[in-house]
PDB file of C-alpha atoms in Angstrom:
ATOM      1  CA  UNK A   1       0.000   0.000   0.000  1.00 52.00           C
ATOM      2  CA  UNK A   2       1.672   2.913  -1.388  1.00 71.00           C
ATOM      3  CA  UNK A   3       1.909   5.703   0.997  1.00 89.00           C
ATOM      4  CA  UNK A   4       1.354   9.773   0.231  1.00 93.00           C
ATOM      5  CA  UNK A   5       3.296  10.505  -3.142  1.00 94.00           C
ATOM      6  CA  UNK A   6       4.437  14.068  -3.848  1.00 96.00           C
ATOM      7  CA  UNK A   7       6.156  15.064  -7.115  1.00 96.00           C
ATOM      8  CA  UNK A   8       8.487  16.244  -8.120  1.00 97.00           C
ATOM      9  CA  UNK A   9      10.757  16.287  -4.984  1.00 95.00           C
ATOM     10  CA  UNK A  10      12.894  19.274  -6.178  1.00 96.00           C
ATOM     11  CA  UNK A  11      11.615  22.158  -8.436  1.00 98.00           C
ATOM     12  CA  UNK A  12      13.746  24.822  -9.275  1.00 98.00           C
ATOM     13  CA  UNK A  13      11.570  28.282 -10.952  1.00 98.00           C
ATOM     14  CA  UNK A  14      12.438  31.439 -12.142  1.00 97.00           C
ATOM     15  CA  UNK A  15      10.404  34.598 -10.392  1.00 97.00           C
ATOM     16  CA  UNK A  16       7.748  35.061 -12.550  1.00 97.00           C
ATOM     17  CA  UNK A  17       7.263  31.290 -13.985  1.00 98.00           C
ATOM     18  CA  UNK A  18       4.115  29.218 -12.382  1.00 98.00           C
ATOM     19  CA  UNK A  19       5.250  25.918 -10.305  1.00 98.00           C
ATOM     20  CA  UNK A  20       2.833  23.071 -10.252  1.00 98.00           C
ATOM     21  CA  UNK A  21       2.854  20.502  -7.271  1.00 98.00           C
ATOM     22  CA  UNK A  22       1.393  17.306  -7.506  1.00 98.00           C
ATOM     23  CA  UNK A  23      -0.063  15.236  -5.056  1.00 97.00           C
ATOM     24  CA  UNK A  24      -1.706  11.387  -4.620  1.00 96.00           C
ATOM     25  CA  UNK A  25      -3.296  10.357  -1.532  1.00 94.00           C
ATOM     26  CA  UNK A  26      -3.197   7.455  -0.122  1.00 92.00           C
ATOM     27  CA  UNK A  27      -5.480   4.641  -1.623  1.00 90.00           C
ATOM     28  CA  UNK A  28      -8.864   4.384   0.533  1.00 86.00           C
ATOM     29  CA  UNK A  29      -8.010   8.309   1.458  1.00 89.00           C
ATOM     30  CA  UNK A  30     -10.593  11.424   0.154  1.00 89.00           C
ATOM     31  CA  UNK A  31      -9.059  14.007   2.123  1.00 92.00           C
ATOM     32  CA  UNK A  32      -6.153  15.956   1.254  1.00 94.00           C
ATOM     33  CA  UNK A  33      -3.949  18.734   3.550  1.00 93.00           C
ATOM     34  CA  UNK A  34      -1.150  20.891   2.142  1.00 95.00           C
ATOM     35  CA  UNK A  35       1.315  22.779   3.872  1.00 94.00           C
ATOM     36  CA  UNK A  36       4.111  24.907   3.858  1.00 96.00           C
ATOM     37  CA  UNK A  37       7.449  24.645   5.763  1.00 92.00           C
ATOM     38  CA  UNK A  38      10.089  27.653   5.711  1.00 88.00           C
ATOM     39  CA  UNK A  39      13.924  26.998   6.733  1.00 80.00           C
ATOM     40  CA  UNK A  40      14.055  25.963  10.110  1.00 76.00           C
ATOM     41  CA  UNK A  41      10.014  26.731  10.923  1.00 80.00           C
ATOM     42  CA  UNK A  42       7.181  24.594  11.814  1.00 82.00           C
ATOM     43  CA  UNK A  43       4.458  23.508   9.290  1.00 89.00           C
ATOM     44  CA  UNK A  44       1.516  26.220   8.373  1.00 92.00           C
ATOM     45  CA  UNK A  45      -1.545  25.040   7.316  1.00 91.00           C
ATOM     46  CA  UNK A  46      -2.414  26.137   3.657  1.00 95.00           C
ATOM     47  CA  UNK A  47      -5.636  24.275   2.097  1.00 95.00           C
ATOM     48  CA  UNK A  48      -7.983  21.075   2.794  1.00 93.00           C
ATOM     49  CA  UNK A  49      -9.765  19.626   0.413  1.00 94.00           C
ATOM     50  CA  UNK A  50     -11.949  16.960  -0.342  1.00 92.00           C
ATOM     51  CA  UNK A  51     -12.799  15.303  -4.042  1.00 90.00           C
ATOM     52  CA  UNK A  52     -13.727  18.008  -6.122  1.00 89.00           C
ATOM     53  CA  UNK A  53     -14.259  20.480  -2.880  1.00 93.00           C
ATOM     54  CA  UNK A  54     -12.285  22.953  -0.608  1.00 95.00           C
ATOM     55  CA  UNK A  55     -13.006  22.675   2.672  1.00 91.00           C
ATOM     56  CA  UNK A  56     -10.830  25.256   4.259  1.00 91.00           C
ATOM     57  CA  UNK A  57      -8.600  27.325   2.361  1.00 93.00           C
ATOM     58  CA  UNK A  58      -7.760  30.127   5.090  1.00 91.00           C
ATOM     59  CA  UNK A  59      -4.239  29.526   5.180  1.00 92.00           C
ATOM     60  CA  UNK A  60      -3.846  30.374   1.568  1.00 94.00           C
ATOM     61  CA  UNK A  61      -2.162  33.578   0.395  1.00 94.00           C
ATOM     62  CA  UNK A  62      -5.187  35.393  -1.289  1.00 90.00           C
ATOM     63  CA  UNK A  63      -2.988  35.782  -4.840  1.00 95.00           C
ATOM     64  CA  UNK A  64      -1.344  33.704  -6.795  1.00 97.00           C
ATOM     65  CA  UNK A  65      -1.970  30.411  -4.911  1.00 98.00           C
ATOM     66  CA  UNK A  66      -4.828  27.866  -6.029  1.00 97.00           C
ATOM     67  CA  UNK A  67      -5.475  23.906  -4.934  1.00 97.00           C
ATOM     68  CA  UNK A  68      -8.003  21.749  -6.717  1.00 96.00           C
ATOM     69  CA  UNK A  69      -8.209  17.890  -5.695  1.00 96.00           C
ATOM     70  CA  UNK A  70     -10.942  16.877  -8.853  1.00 93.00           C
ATOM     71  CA  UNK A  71     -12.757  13.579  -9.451  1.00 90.00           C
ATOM     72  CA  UNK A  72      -9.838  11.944 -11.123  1.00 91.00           C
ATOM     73  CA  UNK A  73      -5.987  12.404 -10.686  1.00 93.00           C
ATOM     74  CA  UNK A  74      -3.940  13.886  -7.802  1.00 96.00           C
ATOM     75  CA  UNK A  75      -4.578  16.941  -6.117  1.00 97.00           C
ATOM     76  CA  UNK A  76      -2.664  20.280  -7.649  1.00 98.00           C
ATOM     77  CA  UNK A  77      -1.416  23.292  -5.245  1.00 98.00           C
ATOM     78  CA  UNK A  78      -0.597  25.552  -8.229  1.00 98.00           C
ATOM     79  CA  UNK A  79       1.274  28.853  -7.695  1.00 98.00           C
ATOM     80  CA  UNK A  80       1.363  31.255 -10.274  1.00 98.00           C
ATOM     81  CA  UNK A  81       4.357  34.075 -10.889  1.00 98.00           C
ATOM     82  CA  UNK A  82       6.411  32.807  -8.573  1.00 98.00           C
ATOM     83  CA  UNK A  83       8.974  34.994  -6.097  1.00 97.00           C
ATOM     84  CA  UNK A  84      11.894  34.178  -4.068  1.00 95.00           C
ATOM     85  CA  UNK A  85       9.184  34.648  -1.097  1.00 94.00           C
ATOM     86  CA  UNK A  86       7.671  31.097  -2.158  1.00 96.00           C
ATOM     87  CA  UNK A  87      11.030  28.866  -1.770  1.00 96.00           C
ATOM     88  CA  UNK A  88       9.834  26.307   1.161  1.00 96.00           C
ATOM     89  CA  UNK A  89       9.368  22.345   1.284  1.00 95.00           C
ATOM     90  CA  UNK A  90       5.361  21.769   0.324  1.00 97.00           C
ATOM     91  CA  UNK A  91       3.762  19.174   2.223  1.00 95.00           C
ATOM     92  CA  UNK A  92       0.654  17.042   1.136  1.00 95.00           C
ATOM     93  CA  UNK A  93      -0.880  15.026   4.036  1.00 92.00           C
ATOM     94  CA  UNK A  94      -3.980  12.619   3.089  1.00 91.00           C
ATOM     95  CA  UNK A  95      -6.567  11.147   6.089  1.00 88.00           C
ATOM     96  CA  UNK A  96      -9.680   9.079   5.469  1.00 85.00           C
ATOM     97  CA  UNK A  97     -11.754  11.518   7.061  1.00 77.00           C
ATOM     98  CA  UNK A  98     -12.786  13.391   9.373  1.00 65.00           C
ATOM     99  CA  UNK A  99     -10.696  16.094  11.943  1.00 62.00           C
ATOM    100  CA  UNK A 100      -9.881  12.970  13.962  1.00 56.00           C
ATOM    101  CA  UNK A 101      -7.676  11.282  11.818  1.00 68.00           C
ATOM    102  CA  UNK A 102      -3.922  11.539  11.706  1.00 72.00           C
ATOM    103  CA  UNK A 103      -2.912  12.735   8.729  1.00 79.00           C
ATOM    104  CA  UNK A 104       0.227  10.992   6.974  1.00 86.00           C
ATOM    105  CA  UNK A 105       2.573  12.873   5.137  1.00 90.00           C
ATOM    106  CA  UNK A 106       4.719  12.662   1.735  1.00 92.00           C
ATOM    107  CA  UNK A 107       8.032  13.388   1.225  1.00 91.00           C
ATOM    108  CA  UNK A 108       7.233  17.196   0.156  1.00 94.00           C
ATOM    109  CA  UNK A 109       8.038  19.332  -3.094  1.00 96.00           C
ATOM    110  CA  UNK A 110      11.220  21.698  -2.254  1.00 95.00           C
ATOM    111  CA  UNK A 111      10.668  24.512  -4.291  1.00 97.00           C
ATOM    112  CA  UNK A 112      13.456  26.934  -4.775  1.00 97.00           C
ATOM    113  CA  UNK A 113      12.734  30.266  -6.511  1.00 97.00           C
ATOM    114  CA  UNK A 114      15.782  31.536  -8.221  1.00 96.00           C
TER     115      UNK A 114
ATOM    116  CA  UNK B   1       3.933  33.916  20.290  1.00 41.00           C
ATOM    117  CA  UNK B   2       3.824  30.605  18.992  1.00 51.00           C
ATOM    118  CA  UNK B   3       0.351  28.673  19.298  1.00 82.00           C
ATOM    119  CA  UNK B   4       2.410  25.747  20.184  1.00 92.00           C
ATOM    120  CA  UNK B   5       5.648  26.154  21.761  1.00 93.00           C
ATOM    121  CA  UNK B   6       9.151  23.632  21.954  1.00 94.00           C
ATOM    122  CA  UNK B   7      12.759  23.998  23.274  1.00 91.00           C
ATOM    123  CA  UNK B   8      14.625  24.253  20.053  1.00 91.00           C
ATOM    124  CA  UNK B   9      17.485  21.717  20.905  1.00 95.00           C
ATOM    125  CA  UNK B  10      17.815  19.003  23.209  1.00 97.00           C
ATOM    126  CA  UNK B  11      21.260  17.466  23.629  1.00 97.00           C
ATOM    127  CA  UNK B  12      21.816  13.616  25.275  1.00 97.00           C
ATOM    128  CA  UNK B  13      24.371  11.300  25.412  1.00 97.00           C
ATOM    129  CA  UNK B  14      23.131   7.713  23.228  1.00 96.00           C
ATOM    130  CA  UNK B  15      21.916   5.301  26.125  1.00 96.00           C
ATOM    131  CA  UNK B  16      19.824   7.856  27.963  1.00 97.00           C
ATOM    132  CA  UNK B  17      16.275   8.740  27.634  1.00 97.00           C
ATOM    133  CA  UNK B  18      15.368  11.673  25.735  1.00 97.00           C
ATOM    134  CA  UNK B  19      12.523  13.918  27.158  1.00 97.00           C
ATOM    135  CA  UNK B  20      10.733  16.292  24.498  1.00 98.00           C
ATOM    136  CA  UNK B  21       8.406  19.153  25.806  1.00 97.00           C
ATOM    137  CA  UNK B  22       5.502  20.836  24.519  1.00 96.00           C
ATOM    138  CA  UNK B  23       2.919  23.136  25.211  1.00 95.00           C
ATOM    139  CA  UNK B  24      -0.141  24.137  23.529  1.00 92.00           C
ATOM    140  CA  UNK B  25      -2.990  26.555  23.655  1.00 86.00           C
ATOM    141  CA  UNK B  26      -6.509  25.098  22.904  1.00 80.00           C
ATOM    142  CA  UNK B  27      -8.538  23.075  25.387  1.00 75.00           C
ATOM    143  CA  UNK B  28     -10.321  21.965  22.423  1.00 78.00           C
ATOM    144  CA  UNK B  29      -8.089  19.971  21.179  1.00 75.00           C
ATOM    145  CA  UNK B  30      -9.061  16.757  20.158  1.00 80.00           C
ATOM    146  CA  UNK B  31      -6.039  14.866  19.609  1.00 88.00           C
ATOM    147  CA  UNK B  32      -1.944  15.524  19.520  1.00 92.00           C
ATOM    148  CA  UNK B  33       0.778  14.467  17.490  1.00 93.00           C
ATOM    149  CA  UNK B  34       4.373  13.965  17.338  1.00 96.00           C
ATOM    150  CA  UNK B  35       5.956  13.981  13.875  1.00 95.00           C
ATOM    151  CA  UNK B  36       9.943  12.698  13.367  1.00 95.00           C
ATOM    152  CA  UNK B  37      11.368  14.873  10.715  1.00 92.00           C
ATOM    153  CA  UNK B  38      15.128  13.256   9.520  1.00 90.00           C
ATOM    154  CA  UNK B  39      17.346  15.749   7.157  1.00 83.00           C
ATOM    155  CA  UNK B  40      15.814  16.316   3.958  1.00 76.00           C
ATOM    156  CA  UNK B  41      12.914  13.724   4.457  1.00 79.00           C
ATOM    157  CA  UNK B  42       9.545  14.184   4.786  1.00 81.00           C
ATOM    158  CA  UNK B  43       7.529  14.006   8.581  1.00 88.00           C
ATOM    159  CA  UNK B  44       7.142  10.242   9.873  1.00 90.00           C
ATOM    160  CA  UNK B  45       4.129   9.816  12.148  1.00 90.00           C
ATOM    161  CA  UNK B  46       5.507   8.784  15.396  1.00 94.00           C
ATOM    162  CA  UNK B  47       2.669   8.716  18.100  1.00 93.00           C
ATOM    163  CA  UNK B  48      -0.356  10.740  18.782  1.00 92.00           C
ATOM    164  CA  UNK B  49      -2.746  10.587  21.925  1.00 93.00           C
ATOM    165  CA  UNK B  50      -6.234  11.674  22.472  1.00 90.00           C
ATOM    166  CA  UNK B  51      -6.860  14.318  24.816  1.00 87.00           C
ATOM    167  CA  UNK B  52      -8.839  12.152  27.155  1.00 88.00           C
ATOM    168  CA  UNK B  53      -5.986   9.794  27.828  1.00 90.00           C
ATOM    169  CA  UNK B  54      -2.897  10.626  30.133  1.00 92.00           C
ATOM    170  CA  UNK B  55      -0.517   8.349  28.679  1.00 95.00           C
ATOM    171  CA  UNK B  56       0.502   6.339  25.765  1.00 94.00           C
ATOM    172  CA  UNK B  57       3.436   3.867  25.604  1.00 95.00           C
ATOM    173  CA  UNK B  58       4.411   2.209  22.213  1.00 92.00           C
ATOM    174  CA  UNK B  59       7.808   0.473  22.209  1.00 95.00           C
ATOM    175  CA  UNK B  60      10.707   3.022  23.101  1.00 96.00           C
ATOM    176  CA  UNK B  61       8.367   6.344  22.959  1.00 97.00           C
ATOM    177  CA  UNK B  62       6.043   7.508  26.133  1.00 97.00           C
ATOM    178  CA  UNK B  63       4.042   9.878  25.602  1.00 97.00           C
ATOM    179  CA  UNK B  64       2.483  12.448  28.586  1.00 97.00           C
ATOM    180  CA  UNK B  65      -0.665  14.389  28.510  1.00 95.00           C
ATOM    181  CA  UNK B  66      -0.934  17.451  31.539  1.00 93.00           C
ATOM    182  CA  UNK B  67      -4.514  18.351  29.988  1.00 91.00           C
ATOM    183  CA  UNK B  68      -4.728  21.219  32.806  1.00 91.00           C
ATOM    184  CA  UNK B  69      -1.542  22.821  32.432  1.00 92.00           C
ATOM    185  CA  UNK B  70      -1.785  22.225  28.510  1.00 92.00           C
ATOM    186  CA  UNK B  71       1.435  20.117  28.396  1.00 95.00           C
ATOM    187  CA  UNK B  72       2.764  17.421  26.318  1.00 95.00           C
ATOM    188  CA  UNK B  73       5.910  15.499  26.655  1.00 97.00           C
ATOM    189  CA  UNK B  74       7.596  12.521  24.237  1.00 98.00           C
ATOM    190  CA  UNK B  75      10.130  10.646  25.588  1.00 98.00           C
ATOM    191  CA  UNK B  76      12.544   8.103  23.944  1.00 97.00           C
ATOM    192  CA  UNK B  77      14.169   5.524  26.097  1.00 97.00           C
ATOM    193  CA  UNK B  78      17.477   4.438  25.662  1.00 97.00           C
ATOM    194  CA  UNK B  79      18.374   7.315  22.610  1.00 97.00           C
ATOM    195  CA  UNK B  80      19.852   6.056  19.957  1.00 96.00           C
ATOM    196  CA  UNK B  81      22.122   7.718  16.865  1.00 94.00           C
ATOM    197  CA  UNK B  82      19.189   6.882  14.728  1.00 94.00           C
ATOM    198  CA  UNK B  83      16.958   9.039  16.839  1.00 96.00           C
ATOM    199  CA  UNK B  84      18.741  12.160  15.584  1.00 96.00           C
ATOM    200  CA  UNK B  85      15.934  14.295  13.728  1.00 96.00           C
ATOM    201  CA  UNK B  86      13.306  16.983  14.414  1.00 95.00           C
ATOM    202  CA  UNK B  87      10.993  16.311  16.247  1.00 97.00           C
ATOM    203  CA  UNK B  88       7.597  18.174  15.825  1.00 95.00           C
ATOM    204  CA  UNK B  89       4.620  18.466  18.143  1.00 94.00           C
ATOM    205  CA  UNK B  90       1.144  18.833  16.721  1.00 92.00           C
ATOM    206  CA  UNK B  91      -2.580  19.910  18.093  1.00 90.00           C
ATOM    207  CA  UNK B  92      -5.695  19.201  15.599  1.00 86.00           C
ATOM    208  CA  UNK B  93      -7.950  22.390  15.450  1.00 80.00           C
ATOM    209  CA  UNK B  94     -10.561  21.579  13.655  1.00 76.00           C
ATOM    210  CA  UNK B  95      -9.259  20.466   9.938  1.00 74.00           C
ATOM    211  CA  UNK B  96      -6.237  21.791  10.572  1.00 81.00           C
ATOM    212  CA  UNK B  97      -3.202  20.528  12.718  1.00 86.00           C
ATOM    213  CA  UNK B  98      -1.203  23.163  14.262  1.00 88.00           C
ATOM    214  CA  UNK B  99       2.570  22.835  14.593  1.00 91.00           C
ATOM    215  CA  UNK B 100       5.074  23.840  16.890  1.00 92.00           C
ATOM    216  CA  UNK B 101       8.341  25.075  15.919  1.00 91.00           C
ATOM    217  CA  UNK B 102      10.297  21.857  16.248  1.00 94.00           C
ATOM    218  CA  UNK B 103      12.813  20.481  18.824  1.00 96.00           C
ATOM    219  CA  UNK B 104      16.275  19.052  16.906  1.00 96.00           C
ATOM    220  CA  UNK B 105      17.328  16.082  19.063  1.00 97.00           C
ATOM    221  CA  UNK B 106      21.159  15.806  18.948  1.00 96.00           C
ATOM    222  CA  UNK B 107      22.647  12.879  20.007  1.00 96.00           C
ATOM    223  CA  UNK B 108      26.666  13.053  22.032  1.00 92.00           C
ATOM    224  CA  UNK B 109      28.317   9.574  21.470  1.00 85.00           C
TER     225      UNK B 109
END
């Protein structure tokens, strides 16, 4: 049973260019949590979502940043016109359901905005 | 401040037990997590306890609940090299967990 998968691991942008990070729950598991991680920093929360819904999205900057988990596929956190700002390790966690289930993580997408 | 709050660094000599502390703000709080973080890797679920429970022992790892004074402790017996990491304590709020800072657990041969 193939745990949380996150790709790519490393993804290297220009300011200005859109980054796309891709994420596949684990099988059985409709919910899916990203986060963010700066150098040396705790995780923040940044979107929940379920199949083709967002749940909570109030940790998302209001520009630039979008999630979508649709029907088929793996969920997307999408940020557009990147800046140097946005370098961090993104997390994807997955759960069955429910705010009483722990949440297992993927390896993360460490974005680095050149 | 911090919602949730750890020691940055904890030093101990490999043998001894290894106590991590945490505190945390919401009574609310359903359950709590601690995460392993290794350099470069992703976070490892270690343990988490619900917030009706005092204790939880699995293996090596105790974990300690002080529901009144909002405390939360891990400890690792007998601390091994392999125990080196970040180690990250977590309260659910709602959908969302929130996360201390992180306490890096270094181990002295």
């Amino acid at each position: 049973n193939a745990g949380v998968m996150q790709n790519p691991r490393h993804l290297v942008r220009r300011r200005g260019q859109e980054a796309r990070l891709r994420c596949s729950p684990m099988k059985g598991h409709s919910h899916v949590y990203w986060y963010r991680q700066l150098p040396e920093e705790g995780l923040k929360f940044m979107v929940y979502l379920q199949k083709e819904n967002i749940i909570d999205e109030s940790g998302m900057p209001k520009e630039r940043f979008s999630a979508e988990f649709p029907k088929e596929g793996p969920s997307i956190l999408r940020i557009q016109q990147v800046v140097r700002g946005d370098s961090a390790a993104y997390f994807c966690a997955s759960s069955p359901g429910g705010e009483r289930q722990p949440e297992y993580f993927g390896p993360g997408t460490r974005l680095t905005v050149t | 401040g911090e919602d949730v709050e750890q020691s940055l660094f904890l030093s101990v000599r490999e043998g001894d037990s290894s106590v991590i502390n945490c505190t945390y703000t919401d009574s609310s709080s359903t359950y709590l997590y601690w995460y392993k973080q290794e350099p470069g890797a992703g976070l490892q679920l270690l343990t988490y306890i619900f917030s009706n429970m005092d204790m939880k022992q699995d293996q090596r790892l105790t974990v300690l609940l002080n529901k009144k004074d909002k405390h939360l402790s891990l400890r690792i017996a007998d601390t091994q090299t392999g125990d080196s990491a970040i180690y990250f304590c977590a309260e659910s709020r709602s959908y969302q967990l929130i996360w201390g800072a992180g306490t890096k657990l270094i181990i002295k041969p």
